[in-house]
Amino acid sequence: MDIIDLRSDTVTKPSRGMRKAISKAAVGDDGFGEDPTVNRLQEMAAELLGKEEALFTASGTMSNQIAIKVLTNPGDEVILEVDSHTFNYESGAPAVISRVQLRPLKGKRGMLTAEQIAQTIRGPETPYLETKLVCLENTHNRAGGTVFPLEEMKKIGDLCRAKGIRVYLDGARLFNASVATGISLAEYARNCDAVSVCLSKGLGAPVGSLLAGDKEFIRRAKKARKLLGGGMRQVGILAAAGIYALENNLGRLAEDHRRARYLAEEINGLGGIEIDMDAVQTNIVVMSLANCKLTVPQAIEGLKKEGVLVVPFGHQRIRAVTHLDVSLKDIRKAVEIFRRVFAR
Ligand SMILES: *Cc1c(COP(=O)(O)O)cnc(C)c1O
């Protein structure tokens, strides 16, 4: 049985073309800054994101943790969204690595507003801790791949600049936001001091994230990466996969978005499935089973038996994600399987 794996856009396997690019990559010791393929990838990323420099890191989590470490001091307060990746899926790293206090706020579909942040900031006038960093996520994973409105990001950027607070953008899926809206990566990144993007999500590379900012930020980020054990050597073989991904797999994200939309439209309402259709903006479909006969484990098991994999996603919810290893034919078949499983 062919498995249609909708658990995450991280499950993609390197294509033949990507493997060929990997096998041909020129390499050197990146510890000496001598890996030409890494250097080229970092230059490409800096250019795309409109920042002075970029740094290749092992994962999105590592980029996030390096950024928090560089942009804060121990005891500082960091504002982020309560459903953000950093608050939920990074093993409490900000407390361990940077010794900061996280201040989670509830956003609408994962999006914080400038007003909300303005009301929350603790400034230098207080005798207590101070807010020093705001972390944003675009697109927002747990909210269902929702896109952060550029206008609000601008307002947040302006507010924070005026208050001397840094802004960091977790752009693990910023490529999806950019393809969905036509707004460039740099336009989004302009409102932030530092930004990261992932190569191993929708772009289909096996490993890697890029962290971008100004020269001084990257100088310090390199030290933090080393501290975390993330300094790498002949890593051009991975950077080559990243370059291949940027050159070949960026535009096609629109297909993933169409397929996610199609899946959501076809299965919303089926056997009690509830989908917030306004949240289906990119490649993620989050569905509530609260009104279904099937429980989450029953639904996951039933779908799995028929060859569709999804993941549990919070209380009475499951998530399906489209990606470059899911064809139009696959998604049509997945719809049929959802119908069979939820009609029971
Ligand atoms: C996947 C993801 C990351 C990084 O995850 P890694 O597994 O560490 O690469 C960071 N932020 C968001 C929003 C993500 O979806």
GROMACS .gro file of C-alpha atoms and ligand atoms in nm:
model
  359
    1MET     CA    1   0.000   0.000   0.000
    2ASP     CA    2   0.128   0.347  -0.090
    3ILE     CA    3   0.130   0.564   0.218
    4ILE     CA    4   0.013   0.923   0.188
    5ASP     CA    5   0.209   1.090   0.463
    6LEU     CA    6   0.038   1.411   0.575
    7ARG     CA    7   0.196   1.422   0.921
    8SER     CA    8   0.432   1.708   0.841
    9ASP     CA    9   0.615   1.883   0.559
   10THR     CA   10   0.934   1.759   0.725
   11VAL     CA   11   0.881   1.401   0.600
   12THR     CA   12   0.994   1.472   0.242
   13LYS     CA   13   1.290   1.276   0.111
   14PRO     CA   14   1.565   1.434  -0.102
   15SER     CA   15   1.478   1.399  -0.470
   16ARG     CA   16   1.714   1.258  -0.732
   17GLY     CA   17   1.803   1.607  -0.847
   18MET     CA   18   1.880   1.712  -0.493
   19ARG     CA   19   2.094   1.404  -0.433
   20LYS     CA   20   2.286   1.481  -0.749
   21ALA     CA   21   2.350   1.836  -0.627
   22ILE     CA   22   2.468   1.690  -0.294
   23SER     CA   23   2.710   1.452  -0.465
   24LYS     CA   24   2.865   1.732  -0.672
   25ALA     CA   25   2.901   1.987  -0.390
   26ALA     CA   26   3.238   2.154  -0.340
   27VAL     CA   27   3.326   2.149   0.031
   28GLY     CA   28   3.578   2.289   0.280
   29ASP     CA   29   3.608   2.336   0.655
   30ASP     CA   30   3.326   2.570   0.752
   31GLY     CA   31   3.498   2.619   1.089
   32PHE     CA   32   3.750   2.825   0.890
   33GLY     CA   33   3.473   2.978   0.677
   34GLU     CA   34   3.612   2.780   0.383
   35ASP     CA   35   3.316   2.580   0.262
   36PRO     CA   36   3.229   2.747  -0.070
   37THR     CA   37   2.884   2.588  -0.090
   38VAL     CA   38   2.790   2.697   0.262
   39ASN     CA   39   2.918   3.046   0.186
   40ARG     CA   40   2.709   3.061  -0.130
   41LEU     CA   41   2.394   2.941   0.050
   42GLN     CA   42   2.445   3.198   0.326
   43GLU     CA   43   2.489   3.475   0.068
   44MET     CA   44   2.174   3.365  -0.113
   45ALA     CA   45   1.979   3.368   0.214
   46ALA     CA   46   2.108   3.710   0.321
   47GLU     CA   47   2.008   3.847  -0.019
   48LEU     CA   48   1.662   3.686  -0.013
   49LEU     CA   49   1.594   3.805   0.341
   50GLY     CA   50   1.739   4.152   0.286
   51LYS     CA   51   1.986   4.120   0.573
   52GLU     CA   52   2.362   4.183   0.583
   53GLU     CA   53   2.457   3.825   0.657
   54ALA     CA   54   2.314   3.479   0.720
   55LEU     CA   55   2.430   3.171   0.907
   56PHE     CA   56   2.359   2.806   0.827
   57THR     CA   57   2.238   2.616   1.135
   58ALA     CA   58   2.135   2.259   1.202
   59SER     CA   59   1.767   2.321   1.272
   60GLY     CA   60   1.495   2.578   1.316
   61THR     CA   61   1.508   2.522   1.689
   62MET     CA   62   1.880   2.597   1.689
   63SER     CA   63   1.823   2.920   1.495
   64ASN     CA   64   1.553   3.026   1.738
   65GLN     CA   65   1.768   2.952   2.041
   66ILE     CA   66   2.073   3.128   1.898
   67ALA     CA   67   1.861   3.434   1.823
   68ILE     CA   68   1.712   3.444   2.172
   69LYS     CA   69   2.057   3.404   2.325
   70VAL     CA   70   2.210   3.684   2.116
   71LEU     CA   71   1.919   3.926   2.159
   72THR     CA   72   1.873   3.895   2.537
   73ASN     CA   73   2.053   3.884   2.870
   74PRO     CA   74   1.964   3.646   3.153
   75GLY     CA   75   1.658   3.764   3.343
   76ASP     CA   76   1.510   3.952   3.048
   77GLU     CA   77   1.150   3.902   2.947
   78VAL     CA   78   1.061   3.766   2.604
   79ILE     CA   79   0.709   3.811   2.468
   80LEU     CA   80   0.580   3.540   2.235
   81GLU     CA   81   0.257   3.375   2.132
   82VAL     CA   82   0.123   3.100   2.356
   83ASP     CA   83   0.090   2.851   2.070
   84SER     CA   84   0.428   2.936   1.917
   85HIS     CA   85   0.683   2.670   1.830
   86THR     CA   86   0.935   2.820   2.072
   87PHE     CA   87   0.692   2.806   2.365
   88ASN     CA   88   0.569   2.453   2.292
   89TYR     CA   89   0.822   2.244   2.106
   90GLU     CA   90   1.172   2.350   2.207
   91SER     CA   91   1.213   2.164   2.535
   92GLY     CA   92   1.216   2.476   2.751
   93ALA     CA   93   1.540   2.585   2.586
   94PRO     CA   94   1.504   2.963   2.643
   95ALA     CA   95   1.501   2.899   3.020
   96VAL     CA   96   1.796   2.662   3.000
   97ILE     CA   97   2.017   2.828   2.741
   98SER     CA   98   1.939   3.199   2.776
   99ARG     CA   99   1.785   3.206   3.124
  100VAL     CA  100   1.509   3.439   3.011
  101GLN     CA  101   1.148   3.457   3.126
  102LEU     CA  102   0.892   3.385   2.858
  103ARG     CA  103   0.570   3.586   2.860
  104PRO     CA  104   0.319   3.405   2.641
  105LEU     CA  105   0.023   3.602   2.502
  106LYS     CA  106  -0.278   3.453   2.327
  107GLY     CA  107  -0.300   3.569   1.968
  108LYS     CA  108  -0.581   3.555   1.716
  109ARG     CA  109  -0.504   3.263   1.484
  110GLY     CA  110  -0.153   3.285   1.627
  111MET     CA  111  -0.109   3.655   1.551
  112LEU     CA  112  -0.020   3.909   1.819
  113THR     CA  113  -0.110   4.273   1.771
  114ALA     CA  114   0.101   4.582   1.835
  115GLU     CA  115  -0.165   4.701   2.079
  116GLN     CA  116  -0.148   4.380   2.278
  117ILE     CA  117   0.230   4.402   2.294
  118ALA     CA  118   0.220   4.771   2.390
  119GLN     CA  119  -0.004   4.684   2.685
  120THR     CA  120   0.229   4.408   2.799
  121ILE     CA  121   0.577   4.556   2.769
  122ARG     CA  122   0.765   4.617   3.092
  123GLY     CA  123   0.993   4.913   3.036
  124PRO     CA  124   1.303   5.047   3.210
  125GLU     CA  125   1.086   5.250   3.450
  126THR     CA  126   0.990   4.938   3.645
  127PRO     CA  127   1.216   4.812   3.924
  128TYR     CA  128   1.152   4.457   3.798
  129LEU     CA  129   1.244   4.264   3.486
  130GLU     CA  130   1.231   4.433   3.145
  131THR     CA  131   1.092   4.318   2.812
  132LYS     CA  132   1.382   4.295   2.569
  133LEU     CA  133   1.257   4.076   2.287
  134VAL     CA  134   0.939   3.995   2.097
  135CYS     CA  135   0.927   3.671   1.896
  136LEU     CA  136   0.682   3.632   1.609
  137GLU     CA  137   0.600   3.327   1.397
  138ASN     CA  138   0.508   3.343   1.027
  139THR     CA  139   0.341   3.125   0.914
  140HIS     CA  140   0.204   3.005   1.244
  141ASN     CA  141   0.214   2.629   1.276
  142ARG     CA  142  -0.027   2.552   1.560
  143ALA     CA  143  -0.276   2.809   1.434
  144GLY     CA  144  -0.286   2.613   1.107
  145GLY     CA  145  -0.028   2.774   0.880
  146THR     CA  146  -0.173   3.123   0.913
  147VAL     CA  147   0.004   3.423   0.760
  148PHE     CA  148   0.104   3.719   0.976
  149PRO     CA  149  -0.043   4.038   0.823
  150LEU     CA  150   0.242   4.260   0.705
  151GLU     CA  151   0.069   4.576   0.831
  152GLU     CA  152   0.061   4.443   1.187
  153MET     CA  153   0.422   4.329   1.165
  154LYS     CA  154   0.516   4.683   1.063
  155LYS     CA  155   0.330   4.828   1.360
  156ILE     CA  156   0.501   4.582   1.594
  157GLY     CA  157   0.838   4.663   1.438
  158ASP     CA  158   0.780   5.039   1.482
  159LEU     CA  159   0.658   5.000   1.839
  160CYS     CA  160   0.952   4.784   1.941
  161ARG     CA  161   1.209   5.007   1.771
  162ALA     CA  162   1.068   5.306   1.962
  163LYS     CA  163   1.091   5.113   2.290
  164GLY     CA  164   1.437   4.963   2.233
  165ILE     CA  165   1.296   4.611   2.215
  166ARG     CA  166   1.432   4.363   1.960
  167VAL     CA  167   1.208   4.165   1.727
  168TYR     CA  168   1.284   3.815   1.607
  169LEU     CA  169   1.088   3.634   1.338
  170ASP     CA  170   1.064   3.254   1.344
  171GLY     CA  171   1.012   3.213   0.973
  172ALA     CA  172   1.041   2.835   0.958
  173ARG     CA  173   0.760   2.860   0.700
  174LEU     CA  174   0.815   3.218   0.585
  175PHE     CA  175   0.851   3.084   0.230
  176ASN     CA  176   0.490   2.967   0.251
  177ALA     CA  177   0.378   3.310   0.371
  178SER     CA  178   0.564   3.478   0.087
  179VAL     CA  179   0.428   3.247  -0.182
  180ALA     CA  180   0.073   3.279  -0.043
  181THR     CA  181   0.074   3.660  -0.038
  182GLY     CA  182   0.328   3.761  -0.301
  183ILE     CA  183   0.502   3.969  -0.034
  184SER     CA  184   0.879   3.920  -0.049
  185LEU     CA  185   1.074   3.755   0.230
  186ALA     CA  186   1.275   4.075   0.270
  187GLU     CA  187   0.959   4.282   0.311
  188TYR     CA  188   0.856   4.064   0.604
  189ALA     CA  189   1.208   4.051   0.746
  190ARG     CA  190   1.251   4.430   0.730
  191ASN     CA  191   1.038   4.462   1.045
  192CYS     CA  192   1.263   4.234   1.247
  193ASP     CA  193   1.618   4.248   1.381
  194ALA     CA  194   1.674   3.884   1.296
  195VAL     CA  195   1.488   3.617   1.107
  196SER     CA  196   1.519   3.245   1.040
  197VAL     CA  197   1.388   3.023   0.762
  198CYS     CA  198   1.386   2.642   0.739
  199LEU     CA  199   1.508   2.442   0.442
  200SER     CA  200   1.375   2.113   0.573
  201LYS     CA  201   1.005   2.199   0.575
  202GLY     CA  202   0.820   2.267   0.250
  203LEU     CA  203   1.142   2.320   0.056
  204GLY     CA  204   1.230   1.953   0.093
  205ALA     CA  205   1.595   1.967   0.202
  206PRO     CA  206   1.703   1.703   0.455
  207VAL     CA  207   1.854   1.942   0.712
  208GLY     CA  208   1.907   2.304   0.784
  209SER     CA  209   1.791   2.647   0.874
  210LEU     CA  210   1.927   2.991   0.795
  211LEU     CA  211   1.946   3.268   1.048
  212ALA     CA  212   1.989   3.623   0.915
  213GLY     CA  213   2.060   3.963   1.064
  214ASP     CA  214   2.320   4.239   1.063
  215LYS     CA  215   2.695   4.170   1.075
  216GLU     CA  216   2.721   4.215   1.451
  217PHE     CA  217   2.426   3.983   1.512
  218ILE     CA  218   2.582   3.712   1.294
  219ARG     CA  219   2.922   3.754   1.459
  220ARG     CA  220   2.763   3.680   1.795
  221ALA     CA  221   2.534   3.414   1.647
  222LYS     CA  222   2.841   3.220   1.530
  223LYS     CA  223   2.971   3.208   1.886
  224ALA     CA  224   2.632   3.097   2.018
  225ARG     CA  225   2.613   2.828   1.750
  226LYS     CA  226   2.955   2.702   1.862
  227LEU     CA  227   2.845   2.707   2.225
  228LEU     CA  228   2.549   2.487   2.133
  229GLY     CA  229   2.772   2.239   1.954
  230GLY     CA  230   2.638   2.346   1.618
  231GLY     CA  231   2.965   2.438   1.446
  232MET     CA  232   2.999   2.217   1.138
  233ARG     CA  233   3.277   2.122   0.898
  234GLN     CA  234   3.242   1.998   0.537
  235VAL     CA  235   2.875   2.079   0.549
  236GLY     CA  236   2.858   2.195   0.189
  237ILE     CA  237   2.694   1.861   0.109
  238LEU     CA  238   2.395   1.981   0.310
  239ALA     CA  239   2.416   2.339   0.190
  240ALA     CA  240   2.403   2.205  -0.167
  241ALA     CA  241   2.066   2.050  -0.086
  242GLY     CA  242   1.956   2.388   0.048
  243ILE     CA  243   2.067   2.572  -0.266
  244TYR     CA  244   1.889   2.313  -0.480
  245ALA     CA  245   1.575   2.360  -0.268
  246LEU     CA  246   1.581   2.739  -0.303
  247GLU     CA  247   1.636   2.716  -0.678
  248ASN     CA  248   1.380   2.445  -0.752
  249ASN     CA  249   1.121   2.405  -0.478
  250LEU     CA  250   1.016   2.756  -0.384
  251GLY     CA  251   0.756   2.842  -0.648
  252ARG     CA  252   0.588   2.505  -0.624
  253LEU     CA  253   0.475   2.575  -0.265
  254ALA     CA  254   0.165   2.726  -0.430
  255GLU     CA  255   0.068   2.370  -0.531
  256ASP     CA  256   0.088   2.259  -0.169
  257HIS     CA  257  -0.139   2.547  -0.074
  258ARG     CA  258  -0.395   2.456  -0.342
  259ARG     CA  259  -0.392   2.094  -0.228
  260ALA     CA  260  -0.439   2.184   0.137
  261ARG     CA  261  -0.728   2.410   0.041
  262TYR     CA  262  -0.883   2.135  -0.170
  263LEU     CA  263  -0.847   1.880   0.112
  264ALA     CA  264  -1.002   2.120   0.363
  265GLU     CA  265  -1.295   2.207   0.136
  266GLU     CA  266  -1.369   1.844   0.062
  267ILE     CA  267  -1.358   1.712   0.417
  268ASN     CA  268  -1.495   2.004   0.619
  269GLY     CA  269  -1.825   1.894   0.773
  270LEU     CA  270  -1.765   1.527   0.692
  271GLY     CA  271  -1.890   1.315   0.984
  272GLY     CA  272  -1.861   1.617   1.214
  273ILE     CA  273  -1.513   1.733   1.111
  274GLU     CA  274  -1.482   2.107   1.173
  275ILE     CA  275  -1.223   2.321   0.997
  276ASP     CA  276  -1.172   2.694   1.044
  277MET     CA  277  -1.157   2.762   0.670
  278ASP     CA  278  -1.023   3.114   0.721
  279ALA     CA  279  -0.717   2.961   0.885
  280VAL     CA  280  -0.642   2.741   0.583
  281GLN     CA  281  -0.407   2.990   0.418
  282THR     CA  282  -0.105   2.778   0.326
  283ASN     CA  283  -0.015   2.407   0.345
  284ILE     CA  284  -0.163   2.310   0.684
  285VAL     CA  285  -0.512   2.184   0.765
  286VAL     CA  286  -0.607   2.161   1.131
  287MET     CA  287  -0.938   1.989   1.201
  288SER     CA  288  -1.142   1.959   1.515
  289LEU     CA  289  -1.302   1.622   1.583
  290ALA     CA  290  -1.493   1.750   1.887
  291ASN     CA  291  -1.825   1.673   1.715
  292CYS     CA  292  -1.718   1.349   1.546
  293LYS     CA  293  -1.814   0.999   1.653
  294LEU     CA  294  -1.449   0.904   1.619
  295THR     CA  295  -1.203   1.001   1.887
  296VAL     CA  296  -0.862   1.137   1.781
  297PRO     CA  297  -0.683   0.800   1.830
  298GLN     CA  298  -0.962   0.615   1.646
  299ALA     CA  299  -0.948   0.860   1.356
  300ILE     CA  300  -0.569   0.839   1.330
  301GLU     CA  301  -0.578   0.459   1.343
  302GLY     CA  302  -0.865   0.437   1.091
  303LEU     CA  303  -0.688   0.667   0.844
  304LYS     CA  304  -0.360   0.483   0.892
  305LYS     CA  305  -0.518   0.147   0.809
  306GLU     CA  306  -0.628   0.295   0.476
  307GLY     CA  307  -0.287   0.452   0.410
  308VAL     CA  308  -0.319   0.814   0.527
  309LEU     CA  309  -0.099   0.943   0.809
  310VAL     CA  310  -0.190   1.250   1.016
  311VAL     CA  311  -0.089   1.364   1.367
  312PRO     CA  312  -0.282   1.452   1.682
  313PHE     CA  313  -0.270   1.827   1.729
  314GLY     CA  314  -0.386   1.949   2.067
  315HIS     CA  315  -0.721   1.887   2.227
  316GLN     CA  316  -0.953   1.688   1.995
  317ARG     CA  317  -0.767   1.807   1.690
  318ILE     CA  318  -0.563   1.648   1.414
  319ARG     CA  319  -0.335   1.808   1.154
  320ALA     CA  320  -0.269   1.728   0.789
  321VAL     CA  321   0.013   1.898   0.597
  322THR     CA  322   0.074   1.899   0.221
  323HIS     CA  323   0.427   1.894   0.079
  324LEU     CA  324   0.630   1.808  -0.227
  325ASP     CA  325   0.595   1.433  -0.182
  326VAL     CA  326   0.213   1.456  -0.194
  327SER     CA  327   0.079   1.468  -0.550
  328LEU     CA  328  -0.261   1.585  -0.667
  329LYS     CA  329  -0.352   1.219  -0.716
  330ASP     CA  330  -0.245   1.144  -0.358
  331ILE     CA  331  -0.458   1.424  -0.218
  332ARG     CA  332  -0.763   1.307  -0.417
  333LYS     CA  333  -0.709   0.959  -0.278
  334ALA     CA  334  -0.670   1.100   0.073
  335VAL     CA  335  -1.009   1.274   0.036
  336GLU     CA  336  -1.169   0.940  -0.060
  337ILE     CA  337  -1.011   0.775   0.242
  338PHE     CA  338  -1.131   1.051   0.478
  339ARG     CA  339  -1.482   0.998   0.335
  340ARG     CA  340  -1.467   0.625   0.399
  341VAL     CA  341  -1.326   0.656   0.749
  342PHE     CA  342  -1.553   0.936   0.869
  343ALA     CA  343  -1.870   0.797   0.708
  344ARG     CA  344  -1.859   0.496   0.939
  345LIG     C1  345   0.945   2.325   1.242
  345LIG     C2  346   0.947   2.456   1.305
  345LIG     C3  347   1.063   2.504   1.367
  345LIG     C4  348   1.194   2.429   1.374
  345LIG     O1  349   1.188   2.296   1.392
  345LIG     P1  350   1.317   2.203   1.384
  345LIG     O2  351   1.257   2.069   1.392
  345LIG     O3  352   1.403   2.237   1.498
  345LIG     O4  353   1.385   2.231   1.255
  345LIG     C5  354   1.060   2.628   1.423
  345LIG     N1  355   0.950   2.703   1.418
  345LIG     C6  356   0.837   2.662   1.359
  345LIG     C7  357   0.719   2.752   1.353
  345LIG     C8  358   0.831   2.536   1.302
  345LIG     O5  359   0.718   2.495   1.243
   0.00000   0.00000   0.00000
